[in-house]
Short mmCIF file of C-alpha atoms in Angstrom, two decimals:
data_model
loop_
_atom_site.label_atom_id
_atom_site.label_comp_id
_atom_site.label_asym_id
_atom_site.label_seq_id
_atom_site.Cartn_x
_atom_site.Cartn_y
_atom_site.Cartn_z
CA UNK U 1 62.46 86.63 129.09
CA UNK U 2 61.19 82.64 128.29
CA UNK U 3 59.87 82.62 132.55
CA UNK U 4 58.34 85.96 131.91
CA UNK U 5 56.49 84.05 128.86
CA UNK U 6 56.02 80.58 131.60
CA UNK U 7 53.98 82.78 133.48
CA UNK U 8 51.58 83.73 131.51
CA UNK U 9 50.63 81.02 130.13
CA UNK U 10 50.33 79.57 133.24
CA UNK U 11 48.02 82.35 134.45
CA UNK U 12 45.91 81.80 131.01
CA UNK U 13 46.15 77.84 131.88
CA UNK U 14 45.21 77.61 136.01
CA UNK U 15 41.80 79.40 135.07
CA UNK U 16 40.95 77.65 131.93
CA UNK U 17 39.97 73.75 133.15
CA UNK U 18 37.15 75.54 135.40
CA UNK U 19 35.94 76.68 132.09
CA UNK U 20 34.00 74.92 129.71
CA UNK U 21 35.08 76.91 126.20
CA UNK U 22 35.82 78.98 124.99
CA UNK U 23 32.66 81.32 122.61
CA UNK U 24 33.91 84.52 120.44
CA UNK U 25 32.50 87.94 121.27
CA UNK U 26 32.48 90.63 118.82
CA UNK U 27 31.80 94.74 119.50
CA UNK U 28 32.11 97.19 116.29
CA UNK U 29 30.58 100.68 115.59
CA UNK U 30 27.35 101.84 115.93
CA UNK U 31 25.40 102.97 112.94
CA UNK U 32 25.41 106.54 111.29
CA UNK U 33 24.47 108.96 114.23
CA UNK U 34 23.40 106.11 116.92
CA UNK U 35 25.08 106.97 119.93
CA UNK U 36 24.95 103.22 121.45
CA UNK U 37 26.98 99.55 120.60
CA UNK U 38 26.30 96.66 122.24
CA UNK U 39 29.33 93.78 122.60
CA UNK U 40 28.34 90.01 121.20
CA UNK U 41 29.26 86.36 122.20
CA UNK U 42 27.90 83.34 120.02
CA UNK U 43 27.95 79.56 120.51
CA UNK U 44 31.41 78.17 119.39
CA UNK U 45 28.51 75.70 117.07
CA UNK U 46 26.77 78.57 115.24
CA UNK U 47 26.78 79.58 112.15
CA UNK U 48 25.39 81.73 109.53
CA UNK U 49 23.14 84.72 110.93
CA UNK U 50 23.59 82.56 113.92
CA UNK U 51 21.28 84.83 116.38
CA UNK U 52 24.51 85.96 119.85
CA UNK U 53 23.75 84.03 123.18
CA UNK U 54 23.94 86.69 125.04
CA UNK U 55 24.88 90.33 124.80
CA UNK U 56 26.17 93.34 126.72
CA UNK U 57 25.27 96.17 126.18
CA UNK U 58 22.44 99.55 126.95
CA UNK U 59 22.04 102.62 128.07
CA UNK U 60 24.03 102.01 131.05
CA UNK U 61 26.55 100.34 130.31
CA UNK U 62 27.69 103.86 128.29
CA UNK U 63 28.72 101.69 125.66
CA UNK U 64 29.67 103.91 121.83
CA UNK U 65 32.01 102.40 120.03
CA UNK U 66 33.45 99.04 121.63
CA UNK U 67 35.37 97.73 118.59
CA UNK U 68 37.70 96.11 120.78
CA UNK U 69 38.21 94.34 124.74
CA UNK U 70 40.68 92.17 125.75
CA UNK U 71 39.90 89.15 128.01
CA UNK U 72 41.60 89.03 131.34
CA UNK U 73 41.71 86.05 132.69
CA UNK U 74 42.85 86.73 136.97
CA UNK U 75 39.82 88.67 137.63
CA UNK U 76 37.77 86.29 134.39
CA UNK U 77 36.87 90.39 133.17
CA UNK U 78 37.11 92.46 129.82
CA UNK U 79 38.88 95.39 129.56
CA UNK U 80 37.11 97.64 126.86
CA UNK U 81 38.64 100.67 124.04
CA UNK U 82 35.05 101.61 124.01
CA UNK U 83 36.74 104.47 120.58
CA UNK U 84 33.95 106.85 120.47
CA UNK U 85 32.96 106.59 124.34
CA UNK U 86 36.85 107.95 124.57
CA UNK U 87 37.89 105.32 128.01
CA UNK U 88 38.24 101.96 128.56
CA UNK U 89 35.85 100.76 130.63
CA UNK U 90 35.96 97.11 132.50
CA UNK U 91 33.03 94.47 132.81
CA UNK U 92 32.48 91.54 134.82
CA UNK U 93 33.35 88.76 131.29
CA UNK U 94 29.82 86.55 132.24
CA UNK U 95 28.64 89.38 132.05
CA UNK U 96 24.82 90.27 130.22
CA UNK U 97 22.28 92.45 129.30
CA UNK U 98 22.98 96.39 130.12
CA UNK U 99 25.08 96.48 133.35
CA UNK U 100 27.06 99.89 134.81
CA UNK U 101 30.83 99.07 134.18
CA UNK U 102 33.14 98.30 137.28
CA UNK U 103 35.58 100.87 136.67
CA UNK U 104 36.28 103.38 134.27
CA UNK U 105 39.04 104.60 132.96
CA UNK U 106 38.41 107.92 130.79
CA UNK U 107 41.32 110.76 132.09
CA UNK U 108 41.50 113.23 128.80
CA UNK U 109 45.33 112.12 127.47
CA UNK U 110 43.87 108.73 126.17
CA UNK U 111 41.14 110.08 123.27
CA UNK U 112 40.48 107.82 121.31
CA UNK U 113 41.64 104.45 122.24
CA UNK U 114 41.87 102.16 119.96
CA UNK U 115 43.07 98.70 122.07
CA UNK U 116 43.89 97.71 125.27
CA UNK U 117 46.01 93.92 126.23
CA UNK U 118 45.86 93.97 130.56
CA UNK U 119 49.19 92.87 132.64
CA UNK U 120 47.37 90.71 135.33
CA UNK U 121 50.80 89.29 135.90
CA UNK U 122 52.38 93.32 136.09
CA UNK U 123 49.39 95.31 137.36
CA UNK U 124 49.47 97.36 133.52
CA UNK U 125 46.98 98.16 131.27
CA UNK U 126 48.71 98.88 127.98
CA UNK U 127 46.33 101.32 124.95
CA UNK U 128 46.82 102.89 122.42
CA UNK U 129 45.84 105.97 122.51
CA UNK U 130 44.84 109.47 121.42
CA UNK U 131 45.35 108.10 117.69
CA UNK U 132 49.03 107.75 118.51
CA UNK U 133 50.69 107.00 121.34
CA UNK U 134 51.05 103.95 123.31
CA UNK U 135 50.82 104.92 127.29
CA UNK U 136 50.72 102.00 130.11
CA UNK U 137 48.30 103.04 133.46
CA UNK U 138 47.66 100.55 136.67
CA UNK U 139 45.56 98.07 135.93
CA UNK U 140 42.65 98.67 138.60
CA UNK U 141 43.27 102.87 138.02
CA UNK U 142 39.63 104.52 136.82
CA UNK U 143 38.17 108.13 136.14
CA UNK U 144 39.46 110.89 134.51
CA UNK U 145 43.08 112.33 136.71
CA UNK U 146 44.78 109.12 136.41
CA UNK U 147 48.12 110.00 136.04
CA UNK U 148 50.15 107.20 132.74
CA UNK U 149 53.47 104.77 133.67
CA UNK U 150 55.24 105.47 131.45
CA UNK U 151 54.49 106.90 127.29
CA UNK U 152 55.23 105.49 124.44
CA UNK U 153 55.59 109.33 121.82
CA UNK U 154 54.02 108.90 118.54
CA UNK U 155 57.42 109.68 116.04
CA UNK U 156 55.57 112.52 114.18
CA UNK U 157 58.82 114.06 111.16
CA UNK U 158 61.13 112.48 113.25
CA UNK U 159 60.25 109.30 113.89
CA UNK U 160 62.16 108.36 116.80
CA UNK U 161 59.90 105.77 117.77
CA UNK U 162 58.22 105.23 114.46
CA UNK U 163 55.05 105.43 115.83
CA UNK U 164 52.77 106.89 113.23
CA UNK U 165 49.20 106.40 113.72
CA UNK U 166 48.95 102.66 115.59
CA UNK U 167 45.92 100.28 115.44
CA UNK U 168 46.13 96.51 117.04
CA UNK U 169 47.52 95.90 119.74
CA UNK U 170 49.61 93.02 121.27
CA UNK U 171 52.42 91.60 124.07
CA UNK U 172 54.96 89.52 123.53
CA UNK U 173 55.58 87.82 126.84
CA UNK U 174 58.65 85.96 126.15
CA UNK U 175 60.45 89.12 124.80
CA UNK U 176 58.21 91.88 126.88
CA UNK U 177 58.26 93.69 124.32
CA UNK U 178 54.45 96.05 122.97
CA UNK U 179 54.10 95.91 118.75
CA UNK U 180 51.43 97.57 116.79
CA UNK U 181 50.57 97.78 113.66
CA UNK U 182 51.34 101.43 111.82
CA UNK U 183 52.91 102.91 108.46
CA UNK U 184 55.44 105.46 107.88
CA UNK U 185 54.57 108.71 107.81
CA UNK U 186 55.94 109.55 104.21
CA UNK U 187 55.08 108.36 100.91
CA UNK U 188 54.46 105.44 99.47
CA UNK U 189 53.63 105.09 103.84
CA UNK U 190 54.40 101.31 104.15
CA UNK U 191 52.87 99.31 107.18
CA UNK U 192 54.80 97.74 109.36
CA UNK U 193 55.05 95.94 112.71
CA UNK U 194 57.27 98.44 114.90
CA UNK U 195 57.66 96.64 118.37
CA UNK U 196 59.45 98.35 121.39
CA UNK U 197 59.64 97.02 124.97
CA UNK U 198 57.32 97.45 127.25
CA UNK U 199 59.02 99.04 129.72
CA UNK U 200 59.96 102.17 126.87
CA UNK U 201 59.27 105.47 128.15
CA UNK U 202 59.30 108.93 125.94
CA UNK U 203 60.77 109.11 122.45
CA UNK U 204 62.46 105.30 122.44
CA UNK U 205 63.73 103.94 118.79
CA UNK U 206 62.69 101.46 117.94
CA UNK U 207 63.62 97.04 119.14
CA UNK U 208 62.25 96.26 116.54
CA UNK U 209 60.72 96.82 112.70
CA UNK U 210 59.38 94.53 110.32
CA UNK U 211 58.37 96.19 107.54
CA UNK U 212 58.02 94.53 103.91
CA UNK U 213 56.29 93.33 100.94
CA UNK U 214 55.14 91.33 103.73
CA UNK U 215 53.40 93.61 104.94
CA UNK U 216 52.11 95.44 102.25
CA UNK U 217 48.31 97.07 103.38
CA UNK U 218 49.13 94.82 107.34
CA UNK U 219 45.85 95.78 109.50
CA UNK U 220 46.19 93.74 112.35
CA UNK U 221 48.11 91.41 114.50
CA UNK U 222 47.51 88.64 117.17
CA UNK U 223 49.32 86.72 118.79
CA UNK U 224 49.58 83.13 119.77
CA UNK U 225 52.17 82.99 122.12
CA UNK U 226 53.13 78.27 123.32
CA UNK U 227 53.86 78.46 119.49
CA UNK U 228 55.95 81.86 118.88
CA UNK U 229 54.20 82.93 115.72
CA UNK U 230 52.48 86.53 114.91
CA UNK U 231 49.29 86.47 112.57
CA UNK U 232 49.35 89.22 110.41
CA UNK U 233 46.00 90.64 109.27
CA UNK U 234 47.27 91.66 104.98
CA UNK U 235 44.56 92.49 101.71
CA UNK U 236 45.58 92.47 98.33
CA UNK U 237 43.15 94.05 95.57
CA UNK U 238 43.57 93.61 91.91
CA UNK U 239 41.81 97.44 91.29
CA UNK U 240 40.45 98.89 94.79
CA UNK U 241 36.76 97.60 93.96
CA UNK U 242 37.94 93.74 94.53
CA UNK U 243 40.49 92.21 97.28
CA UNK U 244 41.75 89.18 99.05
CA UNK U 245 42.26 89.00 102.41
CA UNK U 246 45.44 87.25 104.01
CA UNK U 247 46.83 85.70 107.56
CA UNK U 248 50.86 85.78 107.08
CA UNK U 249 51.70 83.95 109.40
CA UNK U 250 55.63 85.01 110.67
CA UNK U 251 57.65 83.97 113.90
CA UNK U 252 57.81 86.45 116.75
CA UNK U 253 60.55 87.00 116.96
CA UNK U 254 60.23 87.95 112.90
CA UNK U 255 62.60 91.35 112.53
CA UNK U 256 63.02 93.03 109.09
CA UNK U 257 62.12 92.02 105.87
CA UNK U 258 61.54 88.63 107.00
CA UNK U 259 58.42 85.77 105.18
CA UNK U 260 56.38 84.68 106.32
CA UNK U 261 56.37 81.21 107.30
CA UNK U 262 53.46 80.34 105.25
CA UNK U 263 50.76 82.00 104.95
CA UNK U 264 46.34 81.43 104.92
CA UNK U 265 44.21 82.49 101.45
CA UNK U 266 42.55 81.43 98.28
CA UNK U 267 39.24 81.40 97.58
CA UNK U 268 38.27 78.60 100.07
CA UNK U 269 38.88 80.95 102.68
CA UNK U 270 35.88 82.92 101.98
CA UNK U 271 37.98 85.79 103.49
CA UNK U 272 37.31 87.92 100.28
CA UNK U 273 35.00 90.87 100.24
CA UNK U 274 34.28 94.25 98.24
CA UNK U 275 34.48 98.16 98.50
CA UNK U 276 33.63 99.37 100.60
CA UNK U 277 34.11 96.62 103.64
CA UNK U 278 36.77 96.74 105.49
CA UNK U 279 39.63 94.04 107.33
CA UNK U 280 38.34 95.04 111.64
CA UNK U 281 40.87 92.40 113.27
CA UNK U 282 41.83 89.63 113.83
CA UNK U 283 42.01 87.46 117.33
CA UNK U 284 43.95 83.39 118.46
CA UNK U 285 40.47 81.58 120.81
CA UNK U 286 43.08 79.77 122.44
CA UNK U 287 40.69 77.07 124.23
CA UNK U 288 39.40 76.16 120.51
CA UNK U 289 42.23 76.30 119.13
CA UNK U 290 40.21 79.12 115.91
CA UNK U 291 42.27 82.18 114.20
CA UNK U 292 39.04 84.56 114.23
CA UNK U 293 39.65 87.33 111.12
CA UNK U 294 36.60 90.12 111.20
CA UNK U 295 34.84 91.51 107.98
CA UNK U 296 33.90 95.03 108.22
CA UNK U 297 30.34 95.52 107.08
CA UNK U 298 31.26 100.44 106.72
CA UNK U 299 27.36 100.46 105.79
CA UNK U 300 25.10 97.76 105.13
CA UNK U 301 25.75 95.28 108.83
CA UNK U 302 24.25 92.41 106.16
CA UNK U 303 27.58 91.87 105.22
CA UNK U 304 29.41 92.02 108.27
CA UNK U 305 31.16 88.47 108.62
CA UNK U 306 34.23 86.86 110.98
CA UNK U 307 35.85 83.81 109.18
CA UNK U 308 36.69 81.87 111.77
CA UNK U 309 39.47 78.67 110.52
CA UNK U 310 42.07 76.82 113.32
CA UNK U 311 44.76 77.56 114.47
CA UNK U 312 47.23 75.45 112.68
CA UNK U 313 45.77 76.18 110.05
CA UNK U 314 47.20 77.30 106.38
CA UNK U 315 47.66 77.92 103.07
CA UNK U 316 43.60 78.08 101.56
CA UNK U 317 41.75 76.12 104.27
CA UNK U 318 38.32 75.61 104.56
CA UNK U 319 36.71 77.90 107.47
CA UNK U 320 35.33 75.85 110.77
CA UNK U 321 33.06 78.30 111.34
CA UNK U 322 31.98 81.89 109.58
CA UNK U 323 29.38 84.36 110.85
CA UNK U 324 28.04 87.54 109.33
CA UNK U 325 24.87 89.62 108.69
CA UNK U 326 24.11 92.25 111.79
CA UNK U 327 22.73 89.77 114.34
CA UNK U 328 27.60 90.53 114.25
CA UNK U 329 26.68 94.30 114.36
CA UNK U 330 23.68 96.36 113.96
CA UNK U 331 26.46 98.95 112.19
CA UNK U 332 30.23 98.30 111.51
CA UNK U 333 31.80 94.93 113.36
CA UNK U 334 34.75 95.44 115.13
CA UNK U 335 37.78 93.25 115.94
CA UNK U 336 37.23 89.63 117.87
CA UNK U 337 37.50 87.28 121.01
CA UNK U 338 37.67 85.25 122.86
CA UNK U 339 35.99 84.36 126.11
CA UNK U 340 35.63 80.85 127.84
CA UNK U 341 31.74 80.25 128.98
CA UNK U 342 31.56 79.68 132.56
CA UNK U 343 29.61 76.48 133.69
CA UNK U 344 28.11 78.20 136.91
CA UNK U 345 26.61 81.21 134.03
CA UNK U 346 26.14 78.01 132.22
CA UNK U 347 24.31 76.16 135.29
CA UNK U 348 26.57 72.88 136.23
CA UNK U 349 25.98 71.89 131.57
CA UNK U 350 28.56 73.12 128.68
CA UNK U 351 26.78 74.54 126.13
#
């Protein structure tokens, strides 16, 4: 499977020399009864409440709850998992303003998609669908009558697949596995990371499960195929009022009760938060070698925050970037992701 990793990395890196650098983008959930939410991009040098450098949003986009999105570098597209819109919506990566989606994937069985990962080398799109399952669709599919290529079904009480309420999806090209953050069907509802072969179909057993005290309160996961590491976003709390988010970094071969290689945590990280805020996602900016952690406001958009670290950071690390406030989202932010800044889009000059 190492050949798959090399193919993935070649596809990623061959597209980057023509690009100035990557910069953080983020969507989220609309406030109250609002039916619109934008996706915004921020400069790599921005700090605090700095405004976005561009936005994709408005009635023509039909974006409703774009809390998760993925950049696909081969075709320079963004695949948006629109949770409240119950669709995968595809946009040009460098679009701005209020464009219509290039295509919309919205068969009824999709339900509310939590996350999606486009795999151009395989011409497939994997999706967390209906809050229960992992479905695979043709990458370029659109419309309401698209059939799945494969499905990994809800585990239910029998827990054959160990899928219960999955979130935060990744693909590991080296082992050709997909993985999600989830928790057990029965008390004490232990948090875990569940891995399946990408080619699985039906109700197979996982290829492995990472579950122990080290995965307690797992909220989201990211993967660095080059460094062969998993970045698991978790949290601790002494009283359910004051919380400390942490990033537990594992080898991407970890299984069972394996311990993390190291942890990013401590007062200097600025990952502390109060109830009702909560961790909403984690992402990696490969060109800038940054790790991005999102803390969602859950009510007051002034409390939204994205904290970014050097990708090699460990321990009580100081962030390299902290963005905050309603400029990130008019509601509650979702998971951060990175999109390169096109040199042509910038009139030939780096931002």
